[in-house]
Tab-separated table of C-alpha atoms in Angstrom:
chain	number	residue	atom	x	y	z
A	1	MET	CA	33.593	38.949	-1.831
A	2	ASP	CA	36.595	39.042	-4.308
A	3	GLU	CA	36.386	37.597	-7.213
A	4	ALA	CA	39.301	34.083	-6.379
A	5	LYS	CA	36.703	33.710	-3.303
A	6	ALA	CA	33.601	34.041	-5.613
A	7	ASP	CA	35.406	31.350	-8.007
A	8	GLU	CA	35.979	29.056	-5.224
A	9	TYR	CA	32.357	29.885	-3.599
A	10	ALA	CA	30.738	28.535	-7.109
A	11	ALA	CA	33.523	25.819	-7.474
A	12	GLN	CA	32.472	24.254	-3.762
A	13	ARG	CA	28.552	25.455	-4.952
A	14	ARG	CA	28.866	22.991	-7.901
A	15	LEU	CA	29.952	20.037	-6.073
A	16	ASP	CA	27.871	19.976	-3.531
A	17	GLU	CA	25.098	20.143	-6.288
A	18	ALA	CA	26.427	17.349	-7.922
A	19	HIS	CA	26.260	15.016	-4.531
A	20	SER	CA	23.322	16.327	-3.459
A	21	LEU	CA	21.221	15.174	-7.368
A	22	ARG	CA	23.372	12.291	-7.039
A	23	ASP	CA	21.421	11.088	-3.657
A	24	ASP	CA	18.381	12.304	-4.906
A	25	SER	CA	19.235	10.210	-8.013
A	26	LEU	CA	19.758	6.953	-5.956
A	27	MET	CA	16.595	7.321	-3.664
A	28	HIS	CA	14.448	7.447	-7.363
A	29	LEU	CA	16.331	4.695	-8.352
A	30	SER	CA	15.604	2.765	-4.798
A	31	ALA	CA	12.074	3.516	-5.730
A	32	ALA	CA	11.767	2.599	-9.280
A	33	ASP	CA	13.801	-1.044	-8.477
A	34	GLY	CA	10.359	-1.538	-6.124
A	35	SER	CA	12.447	-2.345	-3.398
A	36	GLY	CA	11.149	0.516	-1.257
A	37	HIS	CA	13.794	0.787	0.021
A	38	ALA	CA	15.583	4.439	-0.678
A	39	GLU	CA	19.275	5.372	0.075
A	40	SER	CA	19.702	7.620	3.556
A	41	GLY	CA	22.470	9.450	1.951
A	42	ASP	CA	24.990	8.562	4.756
A	43	HIS	CA	26.844	5.871	2.751
A	44	ASP	CA	25.071	5.338	-0.243
A	45	GLY	CA	26.427	1.815	-1.215
A	46	GLN	CA	27.540	2.985	-4.790
A	47	ASN	CA	30.876	2.294	-6.273
A	48	VAL	CA	32.222	5.765	-7.507
A	49	GLU	CA	35.544	5.415	-8.509
A	50	ASP	CA	34.909	5.367	-11.470
A	51	MET	CA	32.488	8.808	-12.072
A	52	GLU	CA	34.424	11.659	-13.120
A	53	GLU	CA	32.065	14.164	-11.097
A	54	PHE	CA	32.644	12.627	-7.731
A	55	ASP	CA	36.824	12.599	-7.706
A	56	GLU	CA	37.064	15.246	-5.150
A	57	MET	CA	35.946	12.686	-2.102
A	58	GLU	CA	35.965	13.726	1.805
A	59	PHE	CA	36.706	10.149	3.196
A	60	VAL	CA	37.109	6.366	2.479
A	61	GLU	CA	34.870	3.535	4.202
A	62	LEU	CA	37.685	1.060	3.976
A	63	ASN	CA	35.804	-1.810	5.890
A	64	ARG	CA	32.997	-1.408	3.882
A	65	LYS	CA	32.740	-4.575	1.369
A	66	ILE	CA	30.254	-3.589	-1.926
A	67	ALA	CA	28.445	-6.548	-3.198
A	68	LYS	CA	26.527	-6.914	-6.708
A	69	HIS	CA	24.254	-9.536	-8.596
A	70	THR	CA	26.151	-11.809	-11.154
A	71	LYS	CA	25.383	-14.289	-13.951
A	72	GLY	CA	25.940	-17.804	-13.216
A	73	GLY	CA	23.934	-18.235	-9.880
A	74	ASP	CA	21.379	-19.910	-8.327
A	75	LYS	CA	18.302	-20.521	-10.345
A	76	MET	CA	17.151	-17.125	-9.695
A	77	GLY	CA	20.407	-15.506	-11.251
A	78	LYS	CA	21.391	-13.978	-8.302
A	79	VAL	CA	25.005	-14.224	-6.634
A	80	MET	CA	26.625	-11.640	-4.152
A	81	LYS	CA	30.440	-11.128	-5.206
A	82	PRO	CA	32.244	-8.815	-2.616
A	83	LEU	CA	34.249	-5.911	-4.535
A	84	ARG	CA	36.974	-3.208	-4.224
A	85	PRO	CA	36.361	-0.951	-1.009
A	86	SER	CA	33.948	1.876	-2.376
A	87	LYS	CA	35.200	5.895	-1.796
A	88	CYS	CA	32.028	7.686	-0.087
A	89	PRO	CA	31.162	11.576	-0.674
A	90	LEU	CA	30.249	13.258	2.661
A	91	THR	CA	26.841	12.379	3.972
A	92	SER	CA	24.186	14.885	3.252
A	93	GLU	CA	23.691	15.854	6.858
A	94	MET	CA	27.334	17.203	6.741
A	95	LYS	CA	27.006	18.479	3.110
A	96	THR	CA	23.931	20.773	3.963
A	97	THR	CA	25.297	22.085	7.397
A	98	ARG	CA	28.553	22.803	5.224
A	99	ALA	CA	26.299	24.858	3.000
A	100	ALA	CA	24.442	26.306	5.259
A	101	SER	CA	27.765	27.704	6.331
A	102	ARG	CA	28.373	29.465	3.492
A	103	VAL	CA	25.055	30.947	2.729
A	104	ILE	CA	25.820	32.449	6.335
A	105	GLU	CA	29.149	33.561	5.301
A	106	ARG	CA	27.548	35.348	2.031
A	107	LEU	CA	24.531	36.820	3.649
A	108	GLY	CA	24.404	37.176	7.273
A	109	ILE	CA	23.442	35.349	10.093
A	110	GLU	CA	20.904	38.331	11.030
A	111	ARG	CA	19.117	37.907	7.004
A	112	VAL	CA	19.221	34.105	7.210
A	113	GLN	CA	17.773	33.735	10.662
A	114	GLU	CA	15.141	36.359	8.715
A	115	ILE	CA	14.441	34.427	5.927
A	116	GLN	CA	13.975	31.380	8.521
A	117	THR	CA	11.347	32.809	10.537
A	118	GLU	CA	9.476	33.805	7.580
A	119	TYR	CA	9.273	30.488	6.003
A	120	ALA	CA	8.595	29.089	9.361
A	121	ALA	CA	5.910	31.490	9.627
A	122	LEU	CA	4.513	30.485	6.635
A	123	LYS	CA	4.901	26.845	6.757
A	124	SER	CA	3.014	26.254	10.119
A	125	LYS	CA	-0.294	28.077	8.705
A	126	PHE	CA	-2.559	25.936	6.302
A	127	GLY	CA	-4.137	27.223	3.185
A	128	GLU	CA	-3.305	26.723	-0.636
A	129	HIS	CA	-2.198	31.128	-0.488
A	130	GLU	CA	0.526	30.257	2.412
A	131	TYR	CA	1.837	27.272	0.405
A	132	GLU	CA	2.140	29.454	-2.598
A	133	LYS	CA	4.080	32.228	-0.888
A	134	ALA	CA	6.448	29.595	0.947
A	135	ASN	CA	7.146	28.557	-2.824
A	136	ALA	CA	7.633	32.028	-3.970
A	137	MET	CA	10.279	32.426	-1.447
A	138	ILE	CA	12.429	29.220	-2.278
A	139	ARG	CA	12.247	30.293	-5.606
A	140	ASN	CA	13.365	33.904	-4.876
A	141	LEU	CA	16.503	32.093	-3.599
A	142	MET	CA	16.963	30.475	-5.790
A	143	ALA	CA	17.101	34.064	-8.537
A	144	MET	CA	19.511	35.152	-5.782
A	145	GLY	CA	21.470	32.108	-6.844
A	146	LEU	CA	21.425	29.627	-4.426
A	147	SER	CA	21.605	26.364	-4.960
A	148	GLN	CA	19.124	23.114	-3.601
A	149	ILE	CA	21.864	22.217	-1.521
A	150	GLU	CA	22.095	25.238	-0.032
A	151	ILE	CA	18.723	25.944	0.406
A	152	ARG	CA	17.929	22.825	1.855
A	153	GLY	CA	20.573	23.330	4.802
A	154	ILE	CA	19.424	26.682	5.969
A	155	LEU	CA	15.573	25.626	5.216
A	156	GLY	CA	15.005	22.087	5.553
A	157	VAL	CA	13.330	21.595	2.705
A	158	GLY	CA	13.036	18.253	0.715
A	159	GLY	CA	15.104	17.374	-1.823
A	160	TYR	CA	12.350	16.414	-4.134
A	161	ARG	CA	10.657	19.936	-3.701
A	162	LEU	CA	13.328	21.687	-4.907
A	163	GLN	CA	13.672	19.623	-7.763
A	164	ARG	CA	10.009	20.428	-8.723
A	165	LEU	CA	10.170	23.442	-8.556
A	166	TYR	CA	13.802	24.237	-10.147
A	167	SER	CA	11.260	22.634	-13.334
A	168	ALA	CA	8.818	25.165	-12.076
A	169	GLN	CA	10.821	28.510	-12.217
A	170	LEU	CA	11.708	27.284	-16.180
A	171	THR	CA	8.272	27.525	-17.571
A	172	LYS	CA	5.439	30.412	-16.559
A	173	PRO	CA	4.364	29.964	-13.319
A	174	HIS	CA	0.224	28.847	-13.409
A	175	GLU	CA	-2.370	30.403	-12.072
A	176	GLY	CA	-3.896	27.519	-9.788
A	177	HIS	CA	-7.695	27.377	-7.648
A	178	TYR	CA	-7.274	28.257	-4.216
A	179	ILE	CA	-9.262	26.490	-1.581
A	180	SER	CA	-11.448	28.734	0.341
A	181	ASP	CA	-11.156	29.117	4.096
A	182	ALA	CA	-15.038	27.672	4.048
A	183	THR	CA	-15.661	24.629	6.320
A	184	ILE	CA	-15.781	21.748	4.550
A	185	HIS	CA	-19.075	18.969	5.229
A	186	VAL	CA	-18.259	15.555	5.153
A	187	PRO	CA	-21.161	13.058	5.152
A	188	VAL	CA	-19.548	9.615	6.513
A	189	ILE	CA	-22.205	7.387	5.363
A	190	SER	CA	-20.909	3.826	6.644
A	191	THR	CA	-22.284	0.608	9.135
A	192	ILE	CA	-18.703	0.798	10.467
A	193	PRO	CA	-18.998	1.580	14.359
A	194	ASN	CA	-17.178	4.728	15.436
A	195	LEU	CA	-15.906	5.731	12.588
A	196	CYS	CA	-16.588	9.496	12.538
A	197	ASP	CA	-14.970	9.531	15.758
A	198	VAL	CA	-12.012	7.941	14.701
A	199	VAL	CA	-11.356	9.705	11.784
A	200	LEU	CA	-11.748	12.708	14.221
A	201	LYS	CA	-8.795	11.703	16.789
A	202	LYS	CA	-6.601	10.899	13.681
A	203	MET	CA	-7.052	14.121	12.167
A	204	SER	CA	-6.415	16.178	16.074
A	205	SER	CA	-2.729	16.492	14.929
A	206	PHE	CA	-3.837	18.532	11.950
A	207	PRO	CA	-5.752	21.548	14.266
A	208	GLN	CA	-5.844	24.072	11.574
A	209	LEU	CA	-6.864	21.496	9.583
A	210	LEU	CA	-9.960	20.346	11.465
A	211	GLU	CA	-11.297	23.931	12.404
A	212	ARG	CA	-12.031	23.715	8.900
A	213	ILE	CA	-14.206	20.366	8.441
A	214	THR	CA	-17.000	18.740	9.756
A	215	PHE	CA	-18.092	15.051	9.734
A	216	THR	CA	-21.399	14.180	10.086
A	217	PRO	CA	-22.600	10.470	10.669
A	218	ILE	CA	-25.597	9.154	8.419
A	219	ASN	CA	-26.960	5.723	9.492
A	220	PRO	CA	-27.412	4.186	5.565
A	221	SER	CA	-30.571	2.482	6.843
A	222	GLU	CA	-32.267	6.166	7.955
A	223	ILE	CA	-31.560	7.316	4.302
A	224	ASP	CA	-34.794	9.089	3.594
A	225	PRO	CA	-35.052	10.600	-0.042
A	226	GLN	CA	-37.893	13.120	1.714
A	227	ASP	CA	-35.599	14.278	3.738
A	228	THR	CA	-34.375	17.995	2.472
A	229	MET	CA	-32.232	18.954	4.796
A	230	LEU	CA	-30.050	15.737	4.574
A	231	MET	CA	-30.610	15.575	0.205
A	232	LYS	CA	-29.046	19.511	0.908
A	233	LEU	CA	-26.269	18.605	3.033
A	234	ILE	CA	-25.278	15.465	0.273
A	235	GLU	CA	-25.993	18.222	-2.308
A	236	ASP	CA	-23.895	20.746	-1.228
A	237	SER	CA	-21.133	18.551	-0.595
A	238	GLN	CA	-17.958	17.992	-2.429
A	239	VAL	CA	-16.698	14.923	-0.554
A	240	LEU	CA	-18.238	11.794	0.765
A	241	LEU	CA	-16.717	9.004	2.958
A	242	GLY	CA	-18.783	6.288	3.139
A	243	ASP	CA	-19.852	2.331	2.240
A	244	PRO	CA	-19.832	1.824	-1.421
A	245	LYS	CA	-23.637	0.338	-1.446
A	246	ALA	CA	-24.992	2.853	0.512
A	247	CYS	CA	-23.188	5.860	-0.995
A	248	LEU	CA	-24.753	4.345	-4.328
A	249	LYS	CA	-28.361	5.546	-3.160
A	250	VAL	CA	-27.607	9.057	-2.930
A	251	LEU	CA	-24.873	9.779	-5.733
A	252	PRO	CA	-27.676	11.151	-7.743
A	253	VAL	CA	-28.697	13.880	-5.697
A	254	ALA	CA	-24.498	15.067	-4.615
A	255	ARG	CA	-24.117	17.295	-7.477
A	256	ASN	CA	-21.024	19.160	-6.245
A	257	LEU	CA	-19.088	15.999	-5.418
A	258	LYS	CA	-15.649	15.825	-6.241
A	259	TRP	CA	-13.961	12.969	-4.237
A	260	MET	CA	-15.586	9.866	-2.749
A	261	GLN	CA	-13.879	7.458	-0.215
A	262	SER	CA	-14.845	4.251	-0.130
A	263	THR	CA	-14.538	2.481	3.184
A	264	PHE	CA	-14.346	-0.957	1.759
A	265	ALA	CA	-11.382	-2.432	-0.496
A	266	GLY	CA	-14.129	-3.119	-3.379
A	267	VAL	CA	-15.866	-0.842	-5.175
A	268	ASP	CA	-17.679	-2.900	-7.814
A	269	ALA	CA	-20.976	-1.477	-6.438
A	270	LEU	CA	-20.056	1.988	-7.836
A	271	LEU	CA	-18.678	1.217	-11.093
A	272	HIS	CA	-21.295	1.102	-13.086
A	273	GLN	CA	-23.871	3.977	-12.076
A	274	GLU	CA	-24.060	7.078	-14.587
A	275	LYS	CA	-22.348	9.330	-12.403
A	276	ARG	CA	-18.900	9.968	-13.604
A	277	ASN	CA	-17.410	13.576	-12.458
A	278	PHE	CA	-15.465	12.851	-9.576
A	279	ALA	CA	-12.663	11.136	-7.976
A	280	LEU	CA	-13.475	7.850	-6.550
A	281	THR	CA	-10.733	5.729	-4.557
A	282	ARG	CA	-10.957	2.873	-2.425
A	283	ALA	CA	-9.892	1.534	1.113
A	284	GLY	CA	-6.474	-0.361	-0.417
A	285	GLY	CA	-3.928	-2.178	1.299
A	286	ILE	CA	-5.907	-2.289	4.669
A	287	MET	CA	-7.493	-6.115	3.998
A	288	GLY	CA	-4.248	-8.145	4.030
A	289	VAL	CA	-3.488	-8.847	7.504
A	290	HIS	CA	-7.129	-9.324	8.426
A	291	MET	CA	-7.732	-11.749	5.709
A	292	ALA	CA	-3.934	-13.805	6.219
A	293	GLN	CA	-5.300	-14.391	9.668
A	294	TYR	CA	-8.478	-15.789	8.757
A	295	VAL	CA	-6.848	-18.104	6.082
A	296	LEU	CA	-3.896	-19.070	8.504
A	297	GLY	CA	-6.500	-20.051	11.532
A	298	TRP	CA	-8.452	-21.846	8.979
A	299	ILE	CA	-5.333	-23.634	8.110
A	300	ILE	CA	-4.040	-24.521	11.692
A	301	ALA	CA	-7.600	-25.597	12.851
A	302	LYS	CA	-7.656	-28.400	10.011
A	303	GLU	CA	-4.553	-29.392	10.856
A	304	ARG	CA	-5.117	-29.442	14.053
A	305	HIS	CA	-8.340	-31.146	13.872
A	306	PHE	CA	-9.917	-28.406	16.115
A	307	MET	CA	-13.410	-29.397	15.160
A	308	HIS	CA	-12.854	-33.016	16.451
A	309	ALA	CA	-11.872	-31.491	19.406
A	310	VAL	CA	-15.339	-30.412	20.126
A	311	GLN	CA	-16.895	-33.260	19.284
A	312	PHE	CA	-14.599	-35.352	20.922
A	313	GLN	CA	-15.479	-33.047	24.574
A	314	ALA	CA	-19.137	-33.454	23.663
A	315	LYS	CA	-18.809	-37.341	23.609
A	316	ARG	CA	-16.164	-36.827	26.854
A	317	GLU	CA	-13.629	-38.908	25.063
A	318	PHE	CA	-10.020	-38.448	25.107
A	319	ARG	CA	-8.804	-39.456	21.904
A	320	PRO	CA	-5.196	-38.345	20.883
A	321	LEU	CA	-4.554	-40.697	17.687
A	322	GLU	CA	-7.443	-39.100	15.897
A	323	MET	CA	-5.775	-35.551	16.843
A	324	ARG	CA	-2.453	-36.606	15.113
A	325	TYR	CA	-1.694	-34.115	12.235
A	326	ARG	CA	1.238	-33.322	9.858
A	327	HIS	CA	4.442	-31.814	10.411
A	328	PHE	CA	4.254	-28.570	8.952
A	329	LYS	CA	7.034	-28.521	6.364
A	330	GLU	CA	4.900	-31.337	4.288
A	331	VAL	CA	1.521	-29.103	4.267
A	332	THR	CA	1.625	-26.424	0.547
A	333	VAL	CA	-0.562	-23.662	0.369
A	334	GLY	CA	-1.327	-22.803	-2.786
A	335	ILE	CA	-2.460	-18.803	-3.132
A	336	LEU	CA	-4.524	-18.294	-6.767
A	337	GLY	CA	-4.318	-14.357	-7.111
A	338	PHE	CA	-0.714	-12.922	-5.530
A	339	GLY	CA	-1.096	-9.359	-5.442
A	340	ASP	CA	-1.133	-7.293	-2.065
A	341	ILE	CA	-3.598	-9.099	-0.356
A	342	GLY	CA	-2.172	-12.310	-1.798
A	343	MET	CA	1.333	-11.849	-0.481
A	344	ALA	CA	-0.022	-10.762	2.781
A	345	ILE	CA	-1.471	-14.047	3.119
A	346	GLY	CA	1.845	-15.695	1.383
A	347	LYS	CA	4.067	-14.745	4.100
A	348	LEU	CA	1.853	-15.380	7.323
A	349	VAL	CA	1.328	-18.973	6.225
A	350	PHE	CA	4.979	-19.107	5.081
A	351	ASN	CA	6.025	-17.757	8.264
A	352	ALA	CA	3.991	-20.186	10.381
A	353	GLY	CA	6.524	-23.077	8.475
A	354	PHE	CA	4.057	-23.965	5.896
A	355	ARG	CA	5.336	-23.913	2.166
A	356	VAL	CA	3.941	-21.563	-0.257
A	357	VAL	CA	3.481	-21.418	-3.674
A	358	GLY	CA	1.626	-18.519	-5.263
A	359	LEU	CA	-0.182	-17.714	-8.702
A	360	LYS	CA	-0.057	-14.820	-10.911
A	361	ARG	CA	-0.004	-13.417	-13.913
A	362	ASP	CA	3.284	-12.260	-14.499
A	363	ILE	CA	6.039	-13.539	-11.966
A	364	ALA	CA	8.951	-10.971	-13.258
A	365	HIS	CA	10.712	-9.385	-11.131
A	366	HIS	CA	7.926	-10.239	-7.852
A	367	ALA	CA	9.207	-9.783	-4.314
A	368	GLY	CA	7.558	-13.269	-3.714
A	369	ILE	CA	10.643	-14.771	-4.889
A	370	ASP	CA	12.783	-12.539	-2.751
A	371	CYS	CA	11.399	-13.607	0.338
A	372	GLY	CA	11.731	-17.436	-0.274
A	373	ILE	CA	8.131	-17.703	-1.773
A	374	GLU	CA	7.533	-19.780	-5.264
A	375	VAL	CA	5.428	-18.035	-7.534
A	376	SER	CA	4.229	-19.457	-11.090
A	377	GLU	CA	1.768	-18.715	-13.465
A	378	ASN	CA	0.721	-21.936	-14.898
A	379	LEU	CA	-3.023	-22.555	-12.937
A	380	GLU	CA	-2.357	-26.664	-13.305
A	381	TYR	CA	1.275	-26.382	-11.765
A	382	VAL	CA	-0.169	-24.694	-8.523
A	383	LEU	CA	-3.024	-26.606	-8.186
A	384	SER	CA	-1.147	-30.072	-8.135
A	385	ARG	CA	0.886	-28.924	-5.763
A	386	ALA	CA	-1.618	-27.304	-3.432
A	387	ASP	CA	-2.662	-29.436	-0.097
A	388	TYR	CA	-4.989	-25.842	0.625
A	389	VAL	CA	-5.880	-24.019	-2.530
A	390	VAL	CA	-7.076	-20.364	-1.332
A	391	ASN	CA	-8.832	-18.168	-3.954
A	392	VAL	CA	-8.312	-14.114	-3.670
A	393	LEU	CA	-8.915	-13.298	-7.203
A	394	PRO	CA	-10.738	-11.168	-8.345
A	395	SER	CA	-13.749	-11.030	-10.064
A	396	THR	CA	-12.949	-10.551	-13.904
A	397	GLN	CA	-14.057	-11.296	-17.347
A	398	ALA	CA	-10.809	-13.876	-17.200
A	399	THR	CA	-11.721	-15.077	-13.885
A	400	ARG	CA	-14.795	-15.756	-13.507
A	401	HIS	CA	-15.941	-19.508	-13.292
A	402	CYS	CA	-11.743	-20.813	-14.071
A	403	LEU	CA	-12.569	-22.991	-11.384
A	404	SER	CA	-15.804	-24.631	-13.158
A	405	GLY	CA	-15.911	-27.674	-15.192
A	406	ASP	CA	-12.863	-30.375	-14.349
A	407	VAL	CA	-10.392	-27.347	-13.695
A	408	LEU	CA	-10.033	-29.170	-10.098
A	409	ARG	CA	-9.483	-32.641	-11.132
A	410	VAL	CA	-5.358	-32.021	-10.513
A	411	CYS	CA	-6.039	-31.678	-6.642
A	412	ALA	CA	-7.116	-35.284	-6.877
A	413	LYS	CA	-3.731	-36.574	-5.534
A	414	LYS	CA	-3.733	-33.983	-2.611
A	415	LYS	CA	-7.266	-33.713	-2.351
A	416	ALA	CA	-7.151	-30.057	-1.040
A	417	CYS	CA	-9.308	-27.967	0.981
A	418	PHE	CA	-10.669	-25.129	-0.679
A	419	ILE	CA	-10.587	-21.601	0.831
A	420	ASN	CA	-12.157	-18.945	-1.248
A	421	VAL	CA	-11.939	-15.355	0.309
A	422	GLY	CA	-11.657	-13.479	-2.765
A	423	ARG	CA	-14.936	-13.783	-5.104
A	424	GLY	CA	-17.866	-16.149	-5.354
A	425	ASP	CA	-18.080	-16.691	-9.148
A	426	VAL	CA	-14.640	-18.167	-9.779
A	427	ILE	CA	-16.719	-21.989	-9.205
A	428	ASP	CA	-19.951	-22.473	-9.888
A	429	GLU	CA	-21.723	-24.433	-6.920
A	430	ALA	CA	-22.243	-27.734	-9.351
A	431	SER	CA	-18.847	-27.916	-10.211
A	432	LEU	CA	-17.674	-27.223	-6.263
A	433	VAL	CA	-20.321	-29.709	-5.375
A	434	ASN	CA	-18.971	-32.521	-8.107
A	435	ALA	CA	-15.221	-31.734	-6.846
A	436	PHE	CA	-16.224	-33.341	-3.906
A	437	LYS	CA	-18.224	-36.071	-5.623
A	438	ARG	CA	-15.184	-37.180	-7.276
A	439	LYS	CA	-12.225	-36.493	-4.316
A	440	TRP	CA	-10.699	-33.729	-5.870
A	441	LEU	CA	-11.387	-31.974	-3.059
A	442	SER	CA	-11.200	-33.305	0.825
A	443	SER	CA	-13.450	-29.690	2.332
A	444	ALA	CA	-13.958	-26.359	1.527
A	445	VAL	CA	-14.247	-23.494	3.543
A	446	LEU	CA	-16.721	-20.726	2.112
A	447	ASP	CA	-16.988	-17.239	2.813
A	448	VAL	CA	-17.816	-15.720	-0.425
A	449	PHE	CA	-20.341	-16.583	-2.628
A	450	ALA	CA	-21.729	-15.732	-6.051
A	451	VAL	CA	-25.131	-14.709	-4.956
A	452	GLU	CA	-24.956	-12.577	-1.427
A	453	PRO	CA	-27.075	-13.574	1.011
A	454	LEU	CA	-26.302	-17.561	-0.157
A	455	PRO	CA	-29.886	-18.736	-1.251
A	456	ILE	CA	-31.205	-20.516	1.843
A	457	ASP	CA	-32.050	-23.316	-0.803
A	458	SER	CA	-27.799	-23.995	-1.638
A	459	VAL	CA	-26.979	-27.438	-0.914
A	460	LEU	CA	-23.922	-25.998	0.078
A	461	TRP	CA	-25.587	-24.786	3.421
A	462	THR	CA	-26.226	-28.459	4.643
A	463	HIS	CA	-23.037	-30.347	2.834
A	464	PRO	CA	-20.804	-31.821	5.584
A	465	LEU	CA	-17.798	-30.914	3.900
A	466	VAL	CA	-18.605	-27.921	3.461
A	467	THR	CA	-17.982	-24.838	5.823
A	468	ILE	CA	-19.777	-21.243	5.805
A	469	THR	CA	-18.886	-17.848	7.198
A	470	PRO	CA	-21.104	-14.726	6.441
A	471	HIS	CA	-18.404	-12.564	4.073
A	472	VAL	CA	-16.369	-11.695	7.007
A	473	ALA	CA	-13.265	-13.147	6.504
A	474	ALA	CA	-11.681	-9.099	6.044
A	475	LEU	CA	-13.855	-6.367	7.705
A	476	SER	CA	-13.601	-2.618	6.774
A	477	MET	CA	-12.328	-1.411	10.636
A	478	ALA	CA	-12.491	2.336	11.573
A	479	GLU	CA	-9.086	2.629	12.508
A	480	ASP	CA	-7.747	1.416	8.989
A	481	VAL	CA	-10.178	3.252	7.220
A	482	ALA	CA	-9.304	6.531	9.009
A	483	ASP	CA	-5.649	6.474	8.200
A	484	VAL	CA	-6.287	5.912	4.513
A	485	PHE	CA	-8.771	8.763	4.897
């Protein structure tokens, strides 16, 4: 390759590298702003006319109007203002294809095919050794002078991984501890039906991994400390999948435990036990839809008087007037606790046509605003607006008994229905009964209680305004737990 051609090659490589890094930066920014959408790299949607490093463009998209947020708009401060047409760089696919062509021209098609075959062979295998070999291979290509975009072009490796490897080559390589080829035994201590079978089915897509793992289903009610074989299995296991309360019994025996995956979203039962030298992950993000369906079901059942229909049918009475209902736009649902589960409830209720206002400690940049749901930091404001008060708050020092006493007096105007799917200690029993007596609340649907099972001498069992369900608003399902695991 003569000097002029080498200079041209280097200049083109630097330009493609700038495009590539810019695409990756935009993807990082998109993830950081909470939008949940990364730019695809086709048309990145950013005006680049004033950015010197992108003066050399391949085409101009004349029909596309770019919008930005400006001041002085609606109450959320958002106004969409069109800008002049934006110049756009090459698509990621076009850039990687062109970069791959340059590498073929430089190294030759046979050498490139050898590299691709070697990398594919390493990538197809499971194990830390092969992964490190693949990384070492990529670092060697970097040492040969290939840029990120060129390596992506011939190997199809993601940009983020290459950025990490670029940083790693500047420092001394770290000696990792490799996972052995020994079989990993995972005890599954759970009452969830068919959990082992569903996990195995989910893992069937990873045959090399599945060959090295065995799952042993254990019924929590059959755990016997005198069963030496079972205790030995638990003692030797590094991974544990199970229900928190059931696993609490065996944690003192699990001396080699490195990671426990809970089958429940709540792990309160494990937070106060002594063993601390293992990673604990909860089944987060799987309860939202279940909770939302429960809440919406009860709201509709009460608005449409479904319980009355059963009574009228038993008496053989045809009474349409008693089953008239309000227009859904007149009904406001207040949700106490607007995290992932609260948002799932809010969106489903909102999409059913009801008004929604959520309570959240910090409402800055909250996603509920973007989908039309009102969010507030003021508890009294949410309670006063609500026809239904839905509690999703966790049990913390700040939330325990936060509705006790006369806090619910602000509900008197609308006589709200209280639906509790969060934690039972948000209000004490005496305060709840007093709210009924003073007509601050019209009724309550309770799925959680401060003490469970609910004591048989509790007045809530026979109270005419209370409906009780046995903590079943959201059950852990095998399919959901398998996805998390």
